[in-house]
GROMACS .gro file of C-alpha atoms in nm:
model
  183
    1MET     CA    1  -0.040   3.238  -5.178
    2CYS     CA    2  -0.270   2.931  -5.156
    3GLY     CA    3  -0.032   2.637  -5.286
    4ARG     CA    4   0.075   2.332  -5.160
    5LYS     CA    5   0.293   2.489  -4.878
    6GLY     CA    6   0.030   2.688  -4.717
    7LYS     CA    7  -0.225   2.381  -4.679
    8ASP     CA    8   0.099   2.146  -4.563
    9GLN     CA    9   0.122   2.422  -4.265
   10GLN     CA   10  -0.283   2.429  -4.231
   11GLN     CA   11  -0.269   2.047  -4.154
   12ARG     CA   12   0.039   2.072  -3.917
   13GLN     CA   13  -0.138   2.360  -3.713
   14ILE     CA   14  -0.518   2.112  -3.695
   15ALA     CA   15  -0.287   1.800  -3.659
   16SER     CA   16  -0.083   1.847  -3.358
   17SER     CA   17   0.233   2.023  -3.145
   18PRO     CA   18   0.567   1.813  -3.232
   19THR     CA   19   0.613   1.886  -2.817
   20THR     CA   20   0.216   1.775  -2.681
   21GLY     CA   21   0.069   1.599  -2.968
   22LEU     CA   22  -0.225   1.875  -2.911
   23PRO     CA   23  -0.367   2.067  -3.136
   24THR     CA   24  -0.103   2.391  -3.198
   25ASP     CA   25  -0.392   2.637  -3.115
   26ALA     CA   26  -0.397   2.617  -2.796
   27PRO     CA   27  -0.108   2.367  -2.658
   28ASN     CA   28  -0.090   2.469  -2.279
   29LYS     CA   29  -0.469   2.409  -2.246
   30LYS     CA   30  -0.604   2.003  -2.080
   31PHE     CA   31  -0.705   1.840  -2.431
   32GLN     CA   32  -1.060   1.831  -2.275
   33GLU     CA   33  -1.097   2.192  -2.289
   34ILE     CA   34  -0.959   2.187  -2.657
   35GLY     CA   35  -0.991   1.823  -2.803
   36LEU     CA   36  -1.120   1.811  -3.148
   37GLU     CA   37  -1.451   1.857  -3.248
   38ILE     CA   38  -1.569   1.644  -3.563
   39HIS     CA   39  -1.881   1.731  -3.782
   40PHE     CA   40  -1.995   1.478  -4.087
   41ASN     CA   41  -2.246   1.537  -4.324
   42GLN     CA   42  -2.415   1.357  -4.547
   43LEU     CA   43  -2.115   1.101  -4.555
   44SER     CA   44  -2.156   0.798  -4.826
   45LEU     CA   45  -1.900   0.555  -4.919
   46TYR     CA   46  -1.992   0.317  -5.263
   47MET     CA   47  -1.772  -0.014  -5.300
   48TYR     CA   48  -1.788  -0.313  -5.472
   49ASN     CA   49  -2.111  -0.259  -5.628
   50LYS     CA   50  -2.306  -0.119  -5.316
   51HIS     CA   51  -2.389   0.173  -5.051
   52LEU     CA   52  -2.168   0.068  -4.738
   53LEU     CA   53  -2.253   0.426  -4.609
   54LYS     CA   54  -2.529   0.635  -4.741
   55GLY     CA   55  -2.629   0.973  -4.611
   56VAL     CA   56  -2.456   0.941  -4.242
   57SER     CA   57  -2.478   1.277  -4.083
   58GLY     CA   58  -2.341   1.327  -3.707
   59ARG     CA   59  -2.135   1.539  -3.466
   60VAL     CA   60  -1.862   1.476  -3.187
   61ASN     CA   61  -1.779   1.786  -2.977
   62LYS     CA   62  -1.456   1.816  -2.806
   63GLY     CA   63  -1.390   1.625  -2.499
   64GLU     CA   64  -1.677   1.307  -2.569
   65LEU     CA   65  -1.628   0.981  -2.613
   66LEU     CA   66  -1.782   0.863  -2.933
   67ALA     CA   67  -1.930   0.483  -2.904
   68VAL     CA   68  -2.112   0.337  -3.253
   69MET     CA   69  -2.303   0.080  -3.178
   70GLY     CA   70  -2.536  -0.126  -3.405
   71PRO     CA   71  -2.590  -0.497  -3.541
   72SER     CA   72  -2.310  -0.733  -3.733
   73GLY     CA   73  -2.328  -0.551  -4.082
   74ALA     CA   74  -2.447  -0.213  -4.045
   75GLY     CA   75  -2.162  -0.013  -4.103
   76LYS     CA   76  -1.998   0.083  -3.799
   77SER     CA   77  -1.636  -0.035  -3.866
   78THR     CA   78  -1.678   0.155  -4.213
   79LEU     CA   79  -1.786   0.446  -4.066
   80MET     CA   80  -1.521   0.447  -3.833
   81ASN     CA   81  -1.252   0.401  -4.117
   82VAL     CA   82  -1.417   0.703  -4.272
   83LEU     CA   83  -1.358   0.946  -3.933
   84THR     CA   84  -1.024   0.867  -3.927
   85GLY     CA   85  -0.917   0.893  -4.225
   86LYS     CA   86  -0.841   0.516  -4.347
   87ILE     CA   87  -1.116   0.543  -4.655
   88ILE     CA   88  -1.219   0.810  -4.847
   89PRO     CA   89  -1.593   0.854  -4.834
   90THR     CA   90  -1.753   0.854  -5.199
   91SER     CA   91  -1.946   1.193  -5.105
   92GLY     CA   92  -2.021   1.408  -4.808
   93THR     CA   93  -1.796   1.628  -4.604
   94ILE     CA   94  -1.599   1.635  -4.283
   95LYS     CA   95  -1.506   1.923  -4.053
   96ILE     CA   96  -1.299   1.954  -3.752
   97ASN     CA   97  -1.274   2.205  -3.557
   98GLY     CA   98  -1.501   2.388  -3.798
   99GLN     CA   99  -1.244   2.339  -4.119
  100SER     CA  100  -1.315   2.131  -4.373
  101ASP     CA  101  -1.009   2.236  -4.614
  102PHE     CA  102  -0.750   2.008  -4.528
  103GLU     CA  103  -0.649   1.660  -4.704
  104PHE     CA  104  -0.811   1.407  -4.586
  105ASN     CA  105  -0.526   1.182  -4.539
  106ALA     CA  106  -0.455   1.437  -4.245
  107ILE     CA  107  -0.718   1.299  -4.063
  108LYS     CA  108  -0.506   1.001  -3.911
  109SER     CA  109  -0.255   1.239  -3.751
  110MET     CA  110  -0.523   1.425  -3.559
  111THR     CA  111  -0.742   1.120  -3.483
  112GLY     CA  112  -0.667   0.759  -3.269
  113TYR     CA  113  -0.914   0.470  -3.303
  114VAL     CA  114  -0.859   0.125  -3.124
  115PRO     CA  115  -0.991  -0.164  -3.357
  116GLN     CA  116  -1.133  -0.450  -3.207
  117ASN     CA  117  -0.820  -0.655  -3.236
  118ASP     CA  118  -0.520  -0.552  -3.066
  119ILE     CA  119  -0.259  -0.451  -3.303
  120MET     CA  120   0.092  -0.431  -3.126
  121LEU     CA  121   0.425  -0.624  -3.093
  122GLU     CA  122   0.351  -0.860  -2.825
  123ASP     CA  123   0.780  -0.900  -2.772
  124LEU     CA  124   0.801  -0.517  -2.730
  125THR     CA  125   0.747  -0.336  -2.407
  126VAL     CA  126   0.477  -0.135  -2.318
  127GLU     CA  127   0.712   0.140  -2.345
  128GLU     CA  128   0.863   0.036  -2.704
  129ASN     CA  129   0.516   0.002  -2.814
  130LEU     CA  130   0.452   0.342  -2.705
  131MET     CA  131   0.755   0.505  -2.849
  132TYR     CA  132   0.684   0.335  -3.161
  133SER     CA  133   0.326   0.444  -3.236
  134ALA     CA  134   0.525   0.786  -3.140
  135ASN     CA  135   0.808   0.769  -3.386
  136THR     CA  136   0.550   0.691  -3.659
  137ARG     CA  137   0.314   0.996  -3.544
  138PHE     CA  138   0.519   1.257  -3.413
  139LEU     CA  139   0.721   1.549  -3.566
  140GLY     CA  140   0.955   1.707  -3.327
  141THR     CA  141   1.263   1.586  -3.137
  142THR     CA  142   1.335   1.239  -2.956
  143GLU     CA  143   1.294   1.410  -2.676
  144ASP     CA  144   0.995   1.533  -2.753
  145ARG     CA  145   0.837   1.191  -2.841
  146LYS     CA  146   0.956   1.028  -2.488
  147ASN     CA  147   0.814   1.302  -2.321
  148ARG     CA  148   0.515   1.240  -2.469
  149VAL     CA  149   0.516   0.844  -2.407
  150ASP     CA  150   0.607   0.937  -2.035
  151GLU     CA  151   0.256   1.167  -2.035
  152VAL     CA  152   0.051   0.889  -2.206
  153LEU     CA  153   0.173   0.687  -1.968
  154VAL     CA  154   0.067   0.839  -1.623
  155LYS     CA  155  -0.261   0.950  -1.830
  156LEU     CA  156  -0.352   0.568  -1.892
  157GLY     CA  157  -0.226   0.508  -1.536
  158MET     CA  158   0.051   0.242  -1.681
  159THR     CA  159   0.416   0.366  -1.557
  160HIS     CA  160   0.394   0.043  -1.332
  161VAL     CA  161   0.402  -0.233  -1.587
  162ARG     CA  162   0.631   0.048  -1.865
  163HIS     CA  163   0.882  -0.219  -1.888
  164SER     CA  164   0.649  -0.522  -1.911
  165LEU     CA  165   0.622  -0.765  -2.218
  166ILE     CA  166   0.294  -0.692  -2.433
  167GLY     CA  167   0.299  -1.061  -2.411
  168ASP     CA  168   0.047  -1.358  -2.623
  169ASP     CA  169  -0.132  -1.657  -2.576
  170ARG     CA  170   0.231  -1.815  -2.553
  171ARG     CA  171   0.413  -1.582  -2.322
  172ARG     CA  172   0.216  -1.422  -1.989
  173GLY     CA  173   0.221  -1.103  -2.031
  174LEU     CA  174  -0.042  -0.743  -1.947
  175SER     CA  175  -0.397  -0.826  -1.844
  176GLY     CA  176  -0.655  -0.769  -2.154
  177GLY     CA  177  -0.789  -0.446  -2.007
  178GLU     CA  178  -0.398  -0.307  -1.972
  179ARG     CA  179  -0.347  -0.433  -2.376
  180LYS     CA  180  -0.675  -0.245  -2.455
  181ARG     CA  181  -0.527   0.064  -2.291
  182VAL     CA  182  -0.167   0.064  -2.437
  183SER     CA  183  -0.355  -0.008  -2.786
   0.00000   0.00000   0.00000
């Protein structure tokens, strides 16, 4: 059966486990061991009567950190928006862990992207911001999401500021580096 239900099930398996947020094919392995492998081939994006991306190809291996560098206007943010599922490319392919037969917007649930400007609610605490994110991204129970937030706080070394407000220009809060880690 190749209907909608089968495709949804595949996407959930590629995306994540509700308890760990890690791919379900190996929920007990460390993230660096399983991670995501992303291959993109001949990505193009044509909008506003011009090519914003043209024939971009590359690969990100499991456990690697991706840095996209170039001059202003080179298409760095556009490429990241395509790779993270925010914009659908005009042509080209993206494979995640060797699979390309998923709906394009499923990429959003598998990837994370920290934009240049932090997007957080300054009146909430670190923990509240992470719970908000978990509530909008993870399936599973409230307890599953709370456990995931605790794991993230430990991995980021942020447990000591979990109850601190994010803050803004008017009200003291986290340092710039702490804000970036929460984001």
